[in-house]
Amino acid sequence: MFRLVSRLARTGCSSSTHFGAIRSLSSTATFENIIVDTRGAKANVGLIQLNRPKALNALCDPLMREVNEALDRFESDDEIAAVVITGNEKAFAAGADIKEMLPLDYKDVAAGSFLSHWDRVTRMRKPVIAAVNGFALGGGCEFAMMCDIIYAGENAHFGQPEILLGTIPGAGGTQRLIRAIGKSKAMEQILTGEKMPATEALQSGLVSKIFPVGQLVDEAVKLGEKIGELSPIAVAFAKEAVNISCEVSLKEGLRFEKKMFYGTFATNDRREGMKAFIEKRKANFTNT
């Protein structure tokens, strides 16, 4: 069973990153800005913990590249059913690293497609759960919204304060927040930079559930384990169908949903699930 055993708590964002293999290979991977592990009774839930505590887990390019590498490896590991991304009790991620952005000018960000690779998490076929304690501001809020489900600790605060820095959200905040909480509330948050506490985020539909701070990650892992009991094929199809609803018309979304639904009839898991229901027993899904 794999563990990425080297856990380095670096406060700076170093671009020197060394990666090894996971689970099936004997070598280990060393990350400088994140902690990677597996959780759950079957070790089938991947855990990525952002680990720049002195910077309140500010997102920088090296950190995001490490996250992408970990996601790639979890994606290719058939034993991983879901992934949980979290920070620490004080901050999920307090935003993008301002010190990294300050020296940049227009040609740097435009020609270099700045932030273009930060959305790798949105292309995961496996479910990704954000477990948010503390601050999820700016890029941190955007990163949480890229995940499929957000669980929040009682001390969580969400916000897009970029306007206070003379700029605007650049990693999806203006697009995903309105889809999550509606135009009026999203516009208020983005134009004022105000923070939204966990209770308000729950009422607005931004998060699914709230838990005590110390229980948050365990509850997110439990959700990953629950999903892991189901057919991975059906889970991937359902996730894709839900996500496309934000990008196409209702008519096109319904057509796509039907296509995915029909697709399940080519799988053994669909047959096993229906057979188990009729026989009143637990289904034995095989991802085939």
XYZ file of C-alpha atoms in Angstrom:
288
model
C 0.000 0.000 0.000
C 1.450 3.274 -1.010
C 2.285 6.240 1.107
C 4.061 9.351 -0.077
C 6.067 9.326 3.077
C 8.246 12.390 2.820
C 6.458 15.325 4.392
C 8.333 18.575 4.158
C 6.755 21.654 5.691
C 8.364 24.396 3.647
C 7.168 27.940 4.036
C 8.515 29.183 0.736
C 7.394 28.060 -2.701
C 10.380 26.257 -4.132
C 10.436 25.297 -7.801
C 12.693 22.340 -7.040
C 10.340 19.381 -6.833
C 11.188 15.692 -6.983
C 8.585 13.106 -7.811
C 8.646 9.374 -7.363
C 6.126 6.653 -8.042
C 3.134 5.528 -6.034
C 1.587 2.328 -4.776
C 2.921 -0.119 -7.366
C 6.528 1.047 -7.175
C 8.960 1.018 -4.288
C 10.218 4.600 -4.646
C 8.594 7.494 -2.813
C 7.717 10.989 -3.909
C 8.895 14.140 -2.196
C 6.724 17.236 -2.317
C 7.821 20.565 -0.894
C 4.491 22.389 -0.675
C 1.909 19.655 -0.135
C 1.415 16.481 1.904
C 0.022 13.482 0.053
C -1.411 10.349 1.628
C -4.238 7.823 1.395
C -7.069 7.539 3.906
C -9.996 5.283 4.728
C -10.353 1.674 5.823
C -9.364 0.503 2.350
C -6.886 3.335 1.764
C -8.920 4.214 -1.318
C -9.323 7.944 -0.690
C -6.450 10.132 -1.793
C -5.581 13.088 0.437
C -3.793 16.231 -0.700
C -3.012 18.726 2.059
C -1.756 22.170 1.059
C 1.253 22.770 3.272
C 2.543 26.334 3.371
C 1.354 27.163 6.896
C 3.354 30.369 7.383
C 1.925 31.721 4.122
C -1.624 30.599 5.009
C -1.310 28.093 2.168
C -1.128 30.834 -0.454
C -1.275 29.241 -3.877
C 1.848 29.625 -5.958
C 2.917 28.052 -9.213
C 5.190 25.348 -7.735
C 2.480 24.313 -5.267
C -0.121 24.012 -8.007
C 2.255 21.976 -10.150
C 2.718 19.587 -7.235
C -1.050 19.356 -6.776
C -1.409 18.549 -10.470
C 1.235 15.828 -10.208
C -0.531 14.268 -7.229
C -3.862 14.430 -9.056
C -2.337 12.752 -12.107
C -1.089 9.899 -9.954
C -4.371 9.474 -8.092
C -6.221 9.547 -11.412
C -4.143 6.693 -12.792
C -4.402 4.578 -9.606
C -7.370 2.214 -9.934
C -7.498 1.707 -6.172
C -8.272 5.373 -5.520
C -12.010 6.116 -5.620
C -12.020 9.795 -4.654
C -9.689 12.599 -3.600
C -9.918 15.023 -0.670
C -8.082 18.350 -0.860
C -7.605 20.325 2.344
C -5.347 22.817 4.083
C -4.926 23.297 7.820
C -7.278 24.513 10.535
C -6.355 28.149 9.916
C -6.538 28.241 6.139
C -7.539 26.116 3.193
C -5.773 28.679 1.016
C -5.815 32.407 1.739
C -5.438 33.254 -1.941
C -2.869 33.285 -4.699
C 0.656 34.290 -3.703
C 0.720 38.080 -4.066
C 4.529 38.201 -3.843
C 4.687 35.918 -6.873
C 2.275 38.097 -8.860
C 3.468 41.581 -7.930
C 6.475 41.758 -10.320
C 4.482 40.540 -13.324
C 3.187 42.818 -16.051
C 0.639 42.313 -18.814
C 2.954 40.620 -21.275
C 4.149 38.213 -18.581
C 0.676 36.981 -17.711
C -0.843 37.113 -21.195
C 2.006 35.574 -23.171
C 2.707 33.021 -20.459
C -0.965 32.011 -20.030
C -0.670 32.697 -16.297
C -2.845 30.381 -14.149
C -3.836 28.318 -17.200
C -2.746 25.043 -15.576
C -4.391 25.721 -12.218
C -7.644 24.044 -13.266
C -6.299 20.482 -13.575
C -8.661 19.435 -10.783
C -11.671 20.219 -13.002
C -10.592 17.494 -15.429
C -10.450 14.712 -12.834
C -12.768 11.817 -13.682
C -12.812 10.835 -10.028
C -14.746 12.929 -7.495
C -12.765 15.601 -5.663
C -13.929 16.907 -2.291
C -12.654 20.187 -0.863
C -12.462 20.130 2.954
C -12.258 23.809 3.873
C -11.231 25.044 7.297
C -10.350 28.676 7.855
C -9.802 31.019 4.947
C -10.668 30.141 1.359
C -10.131 33.509 -0.260
C -9.344 34.610 -3.792
C -7.562 31.777 -5.533
C -8.329 29.575 -2.534
C -12.070 30.073 -2.989
C -11.691 29.504 -6.725
C -9.704 26.325 -6.124
C -12.370 25.011 -3.725
C -15.068 25.756 -6.303
C -13.158 23.748 -8.908
C -13.739 20.681 -6.738
C -16.947 18.692 -7.048
C -18.153 18.985 -3.450
C -17.216 21.445 -0.701
C -17.413 20.473 2.976
C -16.675 23.320 5.373
C -15.468 23.574 8.928
C -17.369 25.828 11.297
C -14.573 28.401 11.087
C -14.483 28.582 7.287
C -14.683 31.883 5.424
C -15.032 32.219 1.651
C -14.491 35.269 -0.501
C -13.136 36.891 -3.650
C -11.246 39.930 -2.326
C -9.294 40.627 -5.524
C -11.128 43.936 -5.992
C -9.371 45.212 -2.849
C -6.042 44.694 -4.639
C -7.090 46.548 -7.765
C -7.710 43.441 -9.834
C -10.416 40.819 -10.378
C -10.668 37.034 -9.941
C -8.636 35.257 -12.602
C -9.108 31.543 -11.922
C -12.858 31.239 -12.405
C -14.265 33.290 -9.535
C -16.521 35.482 -11.665
C -17.893 32.426 -13.462
C -18.184 29.683 -10.843
C -19.413 31.802 -7.933
C -22.465 33.037 -9.849
C -23.316 29.452 -10.776
C -23.027 28.419 -7.137
C -24.883 31.219 -5.351
C -26.631 33.321 -8.007
C -25.870 36.663 -9.654
C -26.864 39.138 -6.954
C -24.970 37.453 -4.122
C -21.953 36.686 -6.318
C -21.834 40.277 -7.572
C -21.972 41.589 -3.994
C -19.118 39.304 -2.922
C -16.913 40.126 -5.922
C -17.534 43.895 -5.961
C -16.988 44.385 -2.223
C -14.419 41.699 -1.410
C -16.366 40.769 1.714
C -15.906 37.371 3.325
C -18.738 34.852 3.632
C -18.816 32.701 6.809
C -19.516 28.994 6.613
C -23.136 29.311 7.736
C -23.879 31.810 4.981
C -22.003 29.682 2.451
C -24.209 26.736 3.410
C -27.393 28.789 3.084
C -26.225 30.106 -0.291
C -25.487 26.646 -1.649
C -21.740 27.133 -1.956
C -20.994 24.282 0.469
C -22.815 21.004 1.087
C -22.321 20.538 4.825
C -20.610 22.110 7.842
C -18.710 20.145 10.504
C -16.658 20.919 13.605
C -13.133 21.870 12.599
C -11.493 18.754 13.994
C -13.953 16.401 12.278
C -13.958 17.992 8.834
C -11.308 15.934 7.053
C -12.586 12.668 8.519
C -16.093 13.482 7.289
C -14.764 14.304 3.822
C -12.900 10.986 3.786
C -16.088 9.178 4.824
C -17.836 10.737 1.852
C -15.025 9.559 -0.417
C -15.338 6.057 1.037
C -19.105 6.076 0.485
C -18.596 7.021 -3.154
C -15.924 4.315 -3.360
C -18.545 1.647 -2.675
C -20.282 2.476 -5.951
C -19.495 1.743 -9.592
C -16.523 3.891 -10.678
C -17.890 3.954 -14.215
C -21.297 5.207 -13.127
C -19.712 7.758 -10.784
C -17.555 9.127 -13.610
C -20.533 9.267 -15.985
C -22.706 11.028 -13.401
C -19.994 13.559 -12.592
C -19.493 14.364 -16.270
C -23.221 14.765 -16.860
C -23.638 17.125 -13.908
C -20.612 19.232 -14.853
C -21.691 19.720 -18.450
C -24.949 21.284 -17.267
C -23.019 24.467 -16.488
C -21.740 24.741 -20.046
C -24.633 23.869 -22.383
C -28.353 24.497 -22.848
C -30.927 22.362 -21.071
C -31.777 20.636 -24.360
C -28.150 19.749 -25.038
C -27.602 18.738 -21.403
C -30.549 16.356 -21.513
C -29.231 14.850 -24.737
C -25.820 14.331 -23.125
C -27.358 12.824 -19.991
C -29.301 10.315 -22.105
C -26.103 9.371 -23.917
C -24.332 8.719 -20.598
C -27.342 6.790 -19.303
C -27.377 4.586 -22.368
C -23.640 4.084 -21.946
C -24.137 2.410 -18.574
C -26.045 -0.373 -20.350
C -22.764 -1.468 -21.910
C -21.249 -2.142 -18.462
C -21.260 -5.155 -16.167
C -21.680 -2.801 -13.207
C -25.109 -1.640 -14.418
C -26.244 -5.237 -14.799
C -24.821 -6.202 -11.393
C -26.392 -3.200 -9.676
C -29.864 -3.944 -10.989
C -29.516 -7.657 -10.322
C -28.398 -7.013 -6.732
C -31.367 -4.700 -6.204
C -33.806 -7.387 -7.345
C -32.040 -10.020 -5.234
C -31.992 -7.674 -2.228
C -28.250 -7.876 -1.680
C -25.290 -5.505 -1.843
C -23.903 -5.014 -5.334
C -20.374 -6.154 -6.119
C -19.143 -3.559 -8.585
C -16.045 -4.451 -10.605
C -15.492 -1.276 -12.657
C -16.266 -3.166 -15.876
